[in-house]
Tab-separated table of C-alpha atoms in Angstrom:
chain	number	residue	atom	x	y	z
A	1	MET	CA	30.960	-23.590	-26.650
A	2	ALA	CA	29.012	-24.884	-23.690
A	3	GLU	CA	25.822	-23.073	-22.850
A	4	ALA	CA	25.870	-20.890	-19.764
A	5	PRO	CA	24.058	-22.456	-16.818
A	6	PRO	CA	20.626	-21.039	-16.074
A	7	PRO	CA	20.481	-18.360	-13.380
A	8	PRO	CA	19.642	-19.620	-9.899
A	9	PRO	CA	15.977	-19.388	-8.916
A	10	PRO	CA	15.001	-16.330	-6.849
A	11	VAL	CA	15.074	-16.744	-3.109
A	12	PRO	CA	11.968	-15.633	-1.193
A	13	GLU	CA	12.389	-12.862	1.352
A	14	PRO	CA	11.990	-13.961	4.976
A	15	ALA	CA	9.942	-12.009	7.491
A	16	LEU	CA	11.801	-9.152	9.161
A	17	ASP	CA	13.055	-10.006	12.629
A	18	GLY	CA	12.712	-7.699	15.607
A	19	GLU	CA	16.162	-6.150	15.295
A	20	ALA	CA	15.741	-5.324	11.611
A	21	MET	CA	12.264	-3.930	12.228
A	22	ALA	CA	13.498	-1.663	15.022
A	23	ALA	CA	16.363	-0.272	12.947
A	24	ARG	CA	14.117	0.526	9.980
A	25	LYS	CA	11.340	1.947	12.149
A	26	THR	CA	13.866	4.409	13.567
A	27	ILE	CA	14.515	5.641	10.025
A	28	TRP	CA	10.782	5.901	9.262
A	29	ASP	CA	10.239	7.846	12.490
A	30	GLN	CA	13.005	10.240	11.488
A	31	VAL	CA	11.433	10.854	8.078
A	32	PHE	CA	7.979	11.623	9.483
A	33	LYS	CA	8.789	13.180	12.875
A	34	GLU	CA	7.622	16.610	11.687
A	35	THR	CA	4.472	15.256	10.018
A	36	PRO	CA	2.299	13.578	12.651
A	37	GLY	CA	-1.093	12.317	11.629
A	38	ARG	CA	-2.953	15.384	12.889
A	39	ILE	CA	-1.017	17.608	10.474
A	40	SER	CA	-1.640	15.347	7.480
A	41	LYS	CA	-5.321	15.047	8.380
A	42	GLN	CA	-5.674	18.825	8.640
A	43	LEU	CA	-4.112	19.296	5.207
A	44	SER	CA	-6.714	16.906	3.832
A	45	VAL	CA	-9.603	18.615	5.638
A	46	ASP	CA	-8.470	22.081	4.532
A	47	GLU	CA	-8.325	21.159	0.845
A	48	ARG	CA	-11.548	19.170	0.873
A	49	THR	CA	-13.265	22.119	2.546
A	50	GLU	CA	-11.864	24.590	0.010
A	51	THR	CA	-12.961	22.407	-2.913
A	52	GLN	CA	-16.336	21.499	-1.382
A	53	LYS	CA	-15.389	17.818	-1.216
A	54	LEU	CA	-15.384	17.432	2.546
A	55	ASP	CA	-17.957	14.630	2.402
A	56	ASP	CA	-16.389	12.690	-0.473
A	57	PRO	CA	-15.835	9.259	1.137
A	58	ASN	CA	-12.972	8.408	-1.206
A	59	LEU	CA	-10.944	11.398	0.021
A	60	ILE	CA	-11.353	10.919	3.784
A	61	TYR	CA	-7.903	10.758	5.342
A	62	GLY	CA	-6.764	7.578	7.061
A	63	GLU	CA	-3.053	6.849	7.287
A	64	VAL	CA	-1.073	3.853	8.463
A	65	ASP	CA	2.308	3.693	10.112
A	66	PHE	CA	5.444	1.578	9.757
A	67	ASP	CA	4.219	-1.132	12.128
A	68	VAL	CA	0.995	-1.724	10.163
A	69	VAL	CA	2.803	-2.123	6.840
A	70	VAL	CA	5.468	-4.426	8.250
A	71	GLN	CA	2.919	-6.564	10.082
A	72	ILE	CA	1.070	-7.150	6.806
A	73	LEU	CA	4.238	-7.865	4.811
A	74	ASN	CA	5.446	-10.280	7.481
A	75	ILE	CA	2.123	-12.169	7.385
A	76	ILE	CA	2.459	-12.524	3.627
A	77	ARG	CA	6.082	-13.648	3.806
A	78	SER	CA	5.522	-16.107	6.646
A	79	ASP	CA	2.137	-17.597	5.736
A	80	TYR	CA	1.147	-16.800	2.146
A	81	GLY	CA	4.353	-16.346	0.190
A	82	PRO	CA	6.643	-16.649	-1.456
A	83	LEU	CA	7.280	-12.912	-1.662
A	84	PHE	CA	10.360	-12.433	-3.801
A	85	PRO	CA	12.758	-9.506	-4.091
A	86	GLY	CA	11.707	-7.071	-6.805
A	87	GLY	CA	8.210	-6.245	-7.934
A	88	THR	CA	6.155	-3.169	-7.162
A	89	PHE	CA	4.325	-1.821	-4.129
A	90	ILE	CA	1.406	0.474	-5.018
A	91	ASP	CA	-0.501	2.637	-2.519
A	92	VAL	CA	-3.870	3.651	-3.961
A	93	GLY	CA	-4.250	6.782	-1.801
A	94	SER	CA	-0.819	7.554	-0.446
A	95	GLY	CA	-1.342	10.779	1.517
A	96	VAL	CA	2.072	12.064	2.552
A	97	GLY	CA	3.728	8.738	1.685
A	98	LYS	CA	3.870	6.931	5.006
A	99	ALA	CA	2.950	3.459	3.712
A	100	VAL	CA	5.123	3.829	0.607
A	101	VAL	CA	8.231	4.779	2.588
A	102	ALA	CA	7.535	1.990	5.081
A	103	ALA	CA	7.286	-0.570	2.278
A	104	SER	CA	10.516	0.678	0.710
A	105	LEU	CA	12.339	0.131	3.994
A	106	ALA	CA	10.743	-3.221	4.748
A	107	HIS	CA	11.207	-5.138	1.479
A	108	PRO	CA	13.564	-5.004	-1.537
A	109	PHE	CA	10.923	-4.001	-4.071
A	110	THR	CA	12.071	-2.706	-7.433
A	111	LYS	CA	9.701	0.224	-7.096
A	112	CYS	CA	7.339	1.677	-4.472
A	113	VAL	CA	4.698	4.051	-5.850
A	114	GLY	CA	1.958	6.127	-4.281
A	115	PHE	CA	-0.918	8.041	-5.869
A	116	GLU	CA	-2.564	11.002	-4.142
A	117	VAL	CA	-5.205	13.280	-5.678
A	118	LEU	CA	-5.145	16.081	-3.075
A	119	GLU	CA	-2.678	18.869	-3.875
A	120	LYS	CA	-1.786	19.775	-0.293
A	121	LEU	CA	-0.974	16.181	0.651
A	122	SER	CA	0.933	15.611	-2.587
A	123	THR	CA	3.039	18.741	-2.035
A	124	LYS	CA	3.926	17.679	1.498
A	125	ALA	CA	4.725	14.172	0.217
A	126	GLY	CA	7.165	15.657	-2.286
A	127	GLU	CA	8.987	17.527	0.473
A	128	ILE	CA	9.225	14.372	2.558
A	129	LEU	CA	10.433	12.300	-0.391
A	130	THR	CA	13.240	14.773	-1.103
A	131	LYS	CA	14.418	14.418	2.482
A	132	PHE	CA	14.123	10.630	2.468
A	133	THR	CA	15.918	10.004	-0.819
A	134	GLY	CA	18.632	12.508	0.074
A	135	GLU	CA	20.077	12.952	3.539
A	136	VAL	CA	18.233	10.049	5.168
A	137	ARG	CA	19.130	7.412	2.581
A	138	ASP	CA	22.716	8.622	2.473
A	139	ALA	CA	23.073	7.665	6.131
A	140	MET	CA	21.251	4.310	5.955
A	141	ASP	CA	22.994	0.992	6.505
A	142	ALA	CA	23.878	-0.760	3.252
A	143	ALA	CA	21.718	-3.767	4.178
A	144	ILE	CA	18.520	-1.702	4.013
A	145	PRO	CA	16.829	-1.820	0.589
A	146	ARG	CA	16.752	1.225	-1.662
A	147	PRO	CA	13.994	0.736	-4.242
A	148	GLU	CA	12.884	3.562	-6.489
A	149	VAL	CA	10.233	5.580	-4.617
A	150	LEU	CA	7.647	7.683	-6.444
A	151	LEU	CA	4.869	9.739	-4.857
A	152	ASN	CA	2.660	10.825	-7.729
A	153	LYS	CA	0.027	13.548	-7.822
A	154	GLY	CA	-2.866	11.816	-9.523
A	155	ASP	CA	-5.673	9.283	-9.379
A	156	ALA	CA	-4.619	5.663	-8.921
A	157	VAL	CA	-7.618	4.463	-10.910
A	158	GLY	CA	-7.409	7.157	-13.591
A	159	GLU	CA	-5.256	7.726	-16.657
A	160	GLY	CA	-1.592	7.225	-15.828
A	161	GLY	CA	-2.551	5.478	-12.591
A	162	MET	CA	-1.703	2.044	-11.286
A	163	ALA	CA	-2.593	0.256	-14.539
A	164	SER	CA	0.417	2.003	-16.094
A	165	LEU	CA	2.647	0.036	-13.699
A	166	VAL	CA	1.610	-3.433	-14.878
A	167	SER	CA	4.607	-5.713	-15.377
A	168	GLU	CA	5.409	-9.403	-15.138
A	169	GLU	CA	6.724	-8.955	-11.606
A	170	GLN	CA	4.782	-9.715	-8.457
A	171	THR	CA	2.894	-6.637	-7.224
A	172	ILE	CA	1.307	-5.587	-3.937
A	173	ILE	CA	-1.643	-3.193	-4.212
A	174	PHE	CA	-2.378	-1.463	-0.906
A	175	ALA	CA	-5.676	0.340	-0.253
A	176	VAL	CA	-6.759	1.798	3.087
A	177	SER	CA	-10.321	1.371	1.871
A	178	THR	CA	-12.378	1.804	5.037
A	179	CYS	CA	-14.281	4.792	3.629
A	180	TYR	CA	-14.150	3.971	-0.093
A	181	ASP	CA	-17.481	3.659	-1.838
A	182	ASP	CA	-18.497	0.690	-3.973
A	183	LYS	CA	-17.728	2.445	-7.252
A	184	PHE	CA	-14.149	3.161	-6.206
A	185	MET	CA	-13.620	-0.380	-4.918
A	186	LYS	CA	-14.757	-1.761	-8.265
A	187	ALA	CA	-12.450	0.686	-10.071
A	188	ILE	CA	-9.476	-0.653	-8.104
A	189	VAL	CA	-10.308	-4.173	-9.258
A	190	GLU	CA	-10.755	-3.078	-12.862
A	191	GLN	CA	-7.426	-1.249	-12.909
A	192	SER	CA	-5.646	-4.245	-11.348
A	193	ALA	CA	-6.752	-6.684	-14.062
A	194	GLY	CA	-3.372	-6.733	-15.811
A	195	PHE	CA	-1.210	-7.559	-12.820
A	196	PRO	CA	0.288	-11.057	-12.797
A	197	PRO	CA	-0.914	-14.068	-10.814
A	198	ASP	CA	0.384	-14.318	-7.254
A	199	SER	CA	0.165	-10.554	-6.823
A	200	PHE	CA	-1.486	-9.353	-3.617
A	201	LEU	CA	-4.314	-6.912	-2.903
A	202	ILE	CA	-4.567	-5.501	0.620
A	203	THR	CA	-7.817	-3.799	1.650
A	204	PHE	CA	-9.045	-2.369	4.951
A	205	THR	CA	-12.572	-2.977	6.320
A	206	LYS	CA	-14.028	-3.764	2.872
A	207	GLN	CA	-13.316	-7.005	1.096
A	208	CYS	CA	-12.430	-7.047	-2.598
A	209	PRO	CA	-15.640	-7.118	-4.675
A	210	ASP	CA	-14.199	-9.664	-7.121
A	211	LEU	CA	-13.502	-12.830	-5.147
A	212	LYS	CA	-13.099	-14.970	-8.245
A	213	THR	CA	-10.050	-13.078	-9.449
A	214	TRP	CA	-8.742	-12.232	-5.977
A	215	LYS	CA	-8.854	-15.049	-3.429
A	216	THR	CA	-9.201	-13.929	0.181
A	217	LEU	CA	-6.394	-15.532	2.167
A	218	MET	CA	-6.961	-13.924	5.537
A	219	ALA	CA	-8.965	-11.309	7.426
A	220	VAL	CA	-6.954	-10.067	10.381
A	221	PRO	CA	-7.629	-7.248	12.881
A	222	ILE	CA	-4.783	-4.726	12.936
A	223	VAL	CA	-4.656	-1.598	15.085
A	224	CYS	CA	-4.200	1.548	12.983
A	225	PRO	CA	-3.249	5.071	14.117
A	226	TRP	CA	-6.865	6.256	13.662
A	227	SER	CA	-8.702	3.252	15.145
A	228	ASP	CA	-8.575	4.232	18.851
A	229	GLY	CA	-6.827	1.012	19.825
A	230	GLU	CA	-9.391	-1.213	18.130
A	231	GLY	CA	-8.478	-3.692	15.409
A	232	VAL	CA	-9.402	-2.765	11.841
A	233	THR	CA	-10.127	-5.810	9.681
A	234	VAL	CA	-7.463	-6.095	6.986
A	235	PHE	CA	-8.125	-8.427	4.066
A	236	ILE	CA	-5.181	-10.079	2.332
A	237	HIS	CA	-6.083	-11.262	-1.187
A	238	LYS	CA	-3.947	-13.092	-3.735
A	239	LYS	CA	-4.585	-13.097	-7.466
A	240	ASN	CA	-5.812	-16.449	-8.661
A	241	PRO	CA	-3.717	-17.850	-11.552
A	242	ALA	CA	-6.834	-19.405	-13.093
A	243	ALA	CA	-9.012	-16.297	-12.784
A	244	GLU	CA	-10.887	-15.017	-15.804
A	245	ALA	CA	-10.106	-11.498	-16.973
A	246	SER	CA	-13.641	-10.272	-16.385
A	247	VAL	CA	-16.154	-11.452	-13.818
A	248	PRO	CA	-19.478	-10.023	-12.621
A	249	TYR	CA	-19.477	-7.845	-9.519
A	250	PRO	CA	-21.878	-8.226	-6.618
A	251	ASP	CA	-24.352	-5.390	-6.033
A	252	GLU	CA	-22.549	-4.315	-2.883
A	253	VAL	CA	-19.007	-4.547	-1.603
A	254	VAL	CA	-18.699	-7.003	1.280
A	255	GLN	CA	-18.249	-5.293	4.638
A	256	ALA	CA	-15.896	-6.746	7.201
A	257	PRO	CA	-17.356	-8.253	10.360
A	258	PRO	CA	-16.470	-6.458	13.602
A	259	ALA	CA	-12.917	-7.195	14.682
A	260	PRO	CA	-12.748	-9.596	17.640
């Protein structure tokens, strides 16, 4: 009996065009129309005040919207790919799930996962996820991807966090890291050690502290909902296939230069 031919190679995903972006943004807007940024921020402030963690830099709220996520994914697909169907999108501090839902609409990942340590934000995220995976998805066009979406209550760099999601598939790790301290930035790198080459690490304002493992491809200013119209420097890193498993860290995390 003749051997079956090998499966065809995967085809990279192209950047979303304007029409596709507009259709999917409409869905994202529908999901989050009752949860504007001021509400999410207040939930964060209330809990951090109650738990005496108001000044913890790693818990300061800073969300992104659909346009920010798609702009970054389109840069990767157009300039630094290939970015194939499948794989995992991980949001290190997912808030109410805005970046995770955006990623699930914008690319055919296998799985999109967020981690959020604050109870109030995690509870609201669960309510939003129920709506999204129910009535909203039921009405979506068949051409729009439907990856598994998980919004977990927990620490992305703790037990059961992002390291538990390591697989052989390409992964995007997404961290709105503007306020993260050096210790947390290093923890992200440590927990990402097992992800495969050609995975991507996206950070905001602060560059990855391990530039031997994660090569910086681009630093681009992107306007975020909280940046008052100014560009926030977003670093796009790609995991180096030849990187060693463990490398020394610098004393301080590199700060981004002011956006032009």
